[in-house]
């Protein structure tokens, strides 16, 4: 069967390696497009993909029921995001739309005077967000209609999950107001961390988790694809709070956590493609 690149429709697609799904016995082929350099898995490689995902998301919702109550704990990562976006936006921020808002944790970090809207498919997560006072649209964002565009549009950790990523990428310019800020977070494979893990065939980069994660982007492609309507303002590669070399060792763990935090928030270090969480900040033209 001929595989066509889901990003640029090129027929020149290379097979890189079979990757073991962490959620089933199956392996999925990891492809890389020779033309646009993006990587992807195909949902339809296994007829079980949809069932696997349903089970996965049901079990995550079940786990979240124990973790997420209605009370909300501020996190320094989200606080830093609010600061970063506020500094990049030239005007006053009146409204924000978070696509894939989960339980509304990020939106809760914005003051009440900002109109906060979330888009979320999960019944459980959107229910929590709603009870927290967030207005939630329970639909695919490409189907959602809003009566006005937003000063800030955010899309954290969503684009890697989509069967047809362009449907969502193409909604950004409709939802984001002129001069508004768009933020995207994706796993980044063109980084020291992924390349280091790739060298050992027996190891699996945790982001290569088909059929949960299907798409892997480069910064260059996203910037180019969005360039008709958006200009890049800033980017950073962070640990996502996931890396601590000294985890579990009391005092060292605290020092390690602090060092990683410094790495993540310092512009000199976080602009190097070392760690695998890529944040891109754009301004709508
Ligand atoms: Zn391509």
Short mmCIF file of C-alpha atoms and ligand atoms in Angstrom, two decimals:
data_model
loop_
_atom_site.label_atom_id
_atom_site.label_comp_id
_atom_site.label_asym_id
_atom_site.label_seq_id
_atom_site.Cartn_x
_atom_site.Cartn_y
_atom_site.Cartn_z
CA UNK A 1 0.00 0.00 0.00
CA UNK A 2 1.33 3.40 -0.96
CA UNK A 3 1.81 5.80 1.90
CA UNK A 4 1.26 9.49 1.28
CA UNK A 5 2.61 12.16 3.61
CA UNK A 6 -0.24 13.58 5.66
CA UNK A 7 1.51 16.93 5.90
CA UNK A 8 2.54 17.70 2.32
CA UNK A 9 0.93 14.87 0.27
CA UNK A 10 4.32 13.77 -1.05
CA UNK A 11 4.63 10.16 -2.20
CA UNK A 12 8.28 10.06 -1.13
CA UNK A 13 7.90 8.64 2.32
CA UNK A 14 10.58 6.54 4.03
CA UNK A 15 10.03 3.75 6.53
CA UNK A 16 12.27 4.47 9.52
CA UNK A 17 11.58 1.71 12.00
CA UNK A 18 8.82 -0.40 13.55
CA UNK A 19 7.93 0.94 16.98
CA UNK A 20 6.33 -1.17 19.69
CA UNK A 21 3.09 0.35 20.95
CA UNK A 22 3.22 0.73 24.75
CA UNK A 23 -0.53 -0.01 24.83
CA UNK A 24 -0.80 -3.23 22.84
CA UNK A 25 1.18 -6.11 21.36
CA UNK A 26 1.32 -4.36 18.01
CA UNK A 27 4.09 -2.50 16.28
CA UNK A 28 3.50 0.60 14.17
CA UNK A 29 5.68 1.82 11.32
CA UNK A 30 7.30 5.19 11.88
CA UNK A 31 7.46 7.12 8.61
CA UNK A 32 9.46 10.16 7.62
CA UNK A 33 8.60 12.28 4.62
CA UNK A 34 11.58 12.92 2.38
CA UNK A 35 10.06 16.19 1.21
CA UNK A 36 8.85 17.93 4.38
CA UNK A 37 10.84 15.88 6.96
CA UNK A 38 7.87 15.34 9.25
CA UNK A 39 7.41 11.97 10.97
CA UNK A 40 4.18 10.09 11.54
CA UNK A 41 2.38 6.86 12.38
CA UNK A 42 -0.82 5.74 10.69
CA UNK A 43 -3.91 4.91 12.75
CA UNK A 44 -5.12 2.54 10.03
CA UNK A 45 -2.02 0.38 10.25
CA UNK A 46 -3.88 -1.58 12.92
CA UNK A 47 -7.60 -2.16 12.98
CA UNK A 48 -7.39 -2.10 16.79
CA UNK A 49 -6.16 1.51 17.01
CA UNK A 50 -9.53 3.02 17.89
CA UNK A 51 -10.24 0.41 20.56
CA UNK A 52 -6.79 0.89 22.06
CA UNK A 53 -7.33 4.65 22.26
CA UNK A 54 -10.78 4.33 23.77
CA UNK A 55 -9.46 2.04 26.50
CA UNK A 56 -6.51 4.35 27.11
CA UNK A 57 -8.61 7.49 27.46
CA UNK A 58 -11.20 5.75 29.64
CA UNK A 59 -8.48 4.56 32.00
CA UNK A 60 -6.89 8.03 32.08
CA UNK A 61 -10.25 9.58 32.95
CA UNK A 62 -10.64 7.01 35.71
CA UNK A 63 -7.18 7.87 37.09
CA UNK A 64 -7.90 11.59 36.83
CA UNK A 65 -10.98 11.18 38.97
CA UNK A 66 -8.67 10.47 41.87
CA UNK A 67 -6.15 13.19 41.00
CA UNK A 68 -8.28 16.13 39.90
CA UNK A 69 -10.80 17.52 42.29
CA UNK A 70 -12.46 20.82 41.66
CA UNK A 71 -9.95 22.62 43.81
CA UNK A 72 -7.12 23.88 41.73
CA UNK A 73 -3.43 24.02 42.55
CA UNK A 74 -1.42 26.70 40.72
CA UNK A 75 1.74 25.40 39.04
CA UNK A 76 4.91 27.35 38.36
CA UNK A 77 5.01 25.99 34.78
CA UNK A 78 1.61 27.48 33.92
CA UNK A 79 2.38 30.68 35.81
CA UNK A 80 5.49 31.06 33.69
CA UNK A 81 3.44 30.47 30.53
CA UNK A 82 1.00 33.23 31.47
CA UNK A 83 3.95 35.57 32.07
CA UNK A 84 5.62 34.60 28.78
CA UNK A 85 2.43 35.17 26.74
CA UNK A 86 1.54 38.42 28.51
CA UNK A 87 5.01 39.80 27.70
CA UNK A 88 4.73 38.79 24.03
CA UNK A 89 1.25 40.24 23.54
CA UNK A 90 1.50 43.93 22.71
CA UNK A 91 -1.98 44.92 23.90
CA UNK A 92 -4.26 44.06 26.80
CA UNK A 93 -5.44 40.45 26.81
CA UNK A 94 -9.24 40.19 27.07
CA UNK A 95 -9.87 36.65 25.88
CA UNK A 96 -8.16 33.29 25.52
CA UNK A 97 -9.14 30.03 23.88
CA UNK A 98 -7.31 26.85 24.91
CA UNK A 99 -7.74 24.06 22.38
CA UNK A 100 -7.57 20.73 24.18
CA UNK A 101 -8.02 22.38 27.58
CA UNK A 102 -8.39 19.14 29.60
CA UNK A 103 -9.60 20.09 33.10
CA UNK A 104 -8.88 23.78 32.49
CA UNK A 105 -5.69 23.91 34.55
CA UNK A 106 -3.89 26.36 32.27
CA UNK A 107 -6.96 28.61 31.86
CA UNK A 108 -7.37 28.76 35.64
CA UNK A 109 -4.04 30.62 35.82
CA UNK A 110 -5.56 33.62 34.03
CA UNK A 111 -7.42 36.28 36.02
CA UNK A 112 -11.23 36.12 36.09
CA UNK A 113 -11.57 39.31 34.06
CA UNK A 114 -10.12 37.47 31.01
CA UNK A 115 -12.77 35.56 29.05
CA UNK A 116 -11.61 31.93 29.22
CA UNK A 117 -12.89 29.42 26.72
CA UNK A 118 -11.77 25.82 26.36
CA UNK A 119 -12.27 23.24 23.64
CA UNK A 120 -12.27 19.68 24.96
CA UNK A 121 -13.69 16.37 23.76
CA UNK A 122 -13.26 14.35 26.95
CA UNK A 123 -16.53 14.23 28.86
CA UNK A 124 -14.87 13.92 32.25
CA UNK A 125 -12.19 16.60 31.74
CA UNK A 126 -14.57 19.12 30.19
CA UNK A 127 -17.01 18.53 33.06
CA UNK A 128 -14.33 19.46 35.59
CA UNK A 129 -13.35 22.57 33.59
CA UNK A 130 -16.99 23.66 33.38
CA UNK A 131 -17.54 23.26 37.11
CA UNK A 132 -14.50 25.46 37.60
CA UNK A 133 -16.23 28.25 35.71
CA UNK A 134 -14.58 27.78 32.31
CA UNK A 135 -16.78 27.96 29.24
CA UNK A 136 -16.12 24.69 27.39
CA UNK A 137 -17.04 23.73 23.85
CA UNK A 138 -17.30 19.94 23.61
CA UNK A 139 -16.59 19.43 19.94
CA UNK A 140 -13.76 19.17 17.45
CA UNK A 141 -12.27 22.66 17.16
CA UNK A 142 -12.68 22.59 13.39
CA UNK A 143 -16.45 22.27 13.93
CA UNK A 144 -16.70 24.88 16.67
CA UNK A 145 -17.94 28.38 15.92
CA UNK A 146 -17.21 31.39 18.10
CA UNK A 147 -18.80 34.84 17.93
CA UNK A 148 -15.41 36.55 18.05
CA UNK A 149 -11.72 35.68 17.63
CA UNK A 150 -9.47 35.49 20.70
CA UNK A 151 -6.47 37.58 21.84
CA UNK A 152 -4.65 34.37 22.78
CA UNK A 153 -5.06 30.90 21.31
CA UNK A 154 -3.19 28.03 22.93
CA UNK A 155 -2.80 24.45 21.82
CA UNK A 156 -0.70 22.41 24.23
CA UNK A 157 0.12 18.76 23.57
CA UNK A 158 -2.68 18.21 21.07
CA UNK A 159 -1.21 18.29 17.55
CA UNK A 160 0.68 15.02 18.07
CA UNK A 161 -2.59 13.14 18.65
CA UNK A 162 -4.51 14.03 15.51
CA UNK A 163 -5.30 11.76 12.61
CA UNK A 164 -5.63 14.81 10.34
CA UNK A 165 -3.49 17.52 11.92
CA UNK A 166 -4.05 20.05 9.16
CA UNK A 167 -7.72 20.36 10.12
CA UNK A 168 -6.66 21.89 13.42
CA UNK A 169 -3.65 23.81 12.09
CA UNK A 170 -5.95 25.49 9.59
CA UNK A 171 -8.37 26.73 12.28
CA UNK A 172 -5.79 28.86 14.09
CA UNK A 173 -6.04 31.88 11.80
CA UNK A 174 -9.85 31.89 12.13
CA UNK A 175 -9.81 31.75 15.93
CA UNK A 176 -6.88 34.08 16.68
CA UNK A 177 -7.50 37.84 16.38
CA UNK A 178 -5.16 40.08 14.39
CA UNK A 179 -2.16 40.90 16.55
CA UNK A 180 -3.11 38.03 18.87
CA UNK A 181 -0.71 35.40 20.17
CA UNK A 182 -0.81 31.72 19.25
CA UNK A 183 1.09 29.20 21.42
CA UNK A 184 1.78 25.62 20.40
CA UNK A 185 3.45 22.84 22.38
CA UNK A 186 4.56 19.69 20.54
CA UNK A 187 7.03 16.88 21.23
CA UNK A 188 10.23 17.61 19.30
CA UNK A 189 12.15 14.75 17.69
CA UNK A 190 14.86 16.87 16.09
CA UNK A 191 16.57 17.25 19.44
CA UNK A 192 19.59 15.89 21.28
CA UNK A 193 17.35 13.82 23.55
CA UNK A 194 15.46 12.00 20.81
CA UNK A 195 18.59 11.44 18.70
CA UNK A 196 20.41 9.98 21.70
CA UNK A 197 17.59 7.52 22.43
CA UNK A 198 17.22 6.65 18.71
CA UNK A 199 20.79 5.30 18.57
CA UNK A 200 19.79 2.38 20.77
CA UNK A 201 17.28 0.28 18.84
CA UNK A 202 16.01 -1.32 22.05
CA UNK A 203 15.03 1.99 23.58
CA UNK A 204 11.88 3.91 22.74
CA UNK A 205 11.50 7.68 23.02
CA UNK A 206 8.42 7.92 25.28
CA UNK A 207 6.74 10.29 22.79
CA UNK A 208 6.77 7.53 20.14
CA UNK A 209 3.68 5.93 21.62
CA UNK A 210 1.37 4.84 18.80
CA UNK A 211 -1.53 5.04 18.38
CA UNK A 212 -1.71 7.76 21.09
CA UNK A 213 0.89 10.02 19.47
CA UNK A 214 0.76 10.03 15.68
CA UNK A 215 2.57 13.18 14.46
CA UNK A 216 6.05 14.57 15.01
CA UNK A 217 6.92 18.04 13.85
CA UNK A 218 10.00 20.13 13.28
CA UNK A 219 10.06 23.77 14.27
CA UNK A 220 10.96 24.69 10.68
CA UNK A 221 7.93 23.00 9.15
CA UNK A 222 5.43 24.49 11.63
CA UNK A 223 6.85 27.97 11.13
CA UNK A 224 6.70 27.59 7.36
CA UNK A 225 3.21 26.06 7.33
CA UNK A 226 1.74 28.84 9.47
CA UNK A 227 3.75 31.64 7.86
CA UNK A 228 0.92 32.97 5.68
CA UNK A 229 -0.96 34.17 8.77
CA UNK A 230 1.54 34.03 11.63
CA UNK A 231 5.03 35.30 12.39
CA UNK A 232 7.21 33.48 14.91
CA UNK A 233 7.92 35.61 17.99
CA UNK A 234 9.74 33.19 20.24
CA UNK A 235 10.41 29.49 20.80
CA UNK A 236 11.92 27.26 23.45
CA UNK A 237 12.81 23.62 24.01
CA UNK A 238 12.18 22.51 27.58
CA UNK A 239 12.24 19.39 29.72
CA UNK A 240 8.51 19.80 30.33
CA UNK A 241 9.31 19.32 34.00
CA UNK A 242 9.94 15.65 33.23
CA UNK A 243 13.70 15.48 33.64
CA UNK A 244 15.42 15.29 36.98
CA UNK A 245 18.65 13.35 37.07
CA UNK A 246 18.46 13.07 40.84
CA UNK A 247 14.83 12.07 41.25
CA UNK A 248 14.27 10.15 44.47
CA UNK A 249 17.45 11.37 46.19
CA UNK A 250 16.28 13.87 48.82
CA UNK A 251 18.53 16.96 48.75
CA UNK A 252 20.05 16.34 45.29
CA UNK A 253 16.61 15.92 43.83
CA UNK A 254 15.70 19.44 44.92
CA UNK A 255 18.91 20.84 43.43
CA UNK A 256 18.36 18.83 40.22
CA UNK A 257 14.79 20.10 39.93
CA UNK A 258 16.00 23.67 40.40
CA UNK A 259 18.73 23.25 37.75
CA UNK A 260 16.26 21.87 35.20
CA UNK A 261 13.87 24.72 35.96
CA UNK A 262 16.70 27.21 35.33
CA UNK A 263 17.48 25.46 32.03
CA UNK A 264 13.83 25.65 30.97
CA UNK A 265 13.33 29.35 31.72
CA UNK A 266 16.72 30.68 30.55
CA UNK A 267 16.65 31.95 26.98
CA UNK A 268 20.23 30.96 26.20
CA UNK A 269 19.79 27.29 27.13
CA UNK A 270 16.16 26.77 26.11
CA UNK A 271 16.75 27.88 22.53
CA UNK A 272 19.09 24.95 21.96
CA UNK A 273 17.34 21.83 20.60
CA UNK A 274 18.31 19.65 23.56
CA UNK A 275 15.13 18.66 25.40
CA UNK A 276 12.00 17.47 23.69
CA UNK A 277 9.15 19.85 24.59
CA UNK A 278 8.97 22.51 21.88
CA UNK A 279 6.96 25.69 22.52
CA UNK A 280 6.30 28.06 19.63
CA UNK A 281 4.85 31.56 20.07
CA UNK A 282 3.40 33.35 17.06
CA UNK A 283 1.74 36.66 16.33
CA UNK A 284 -1.27 36.70 14.03
CA UNK A 285 -0.56 39.03 11.12
ZN1 LIG B 1 5.68 15.57 3.70
#
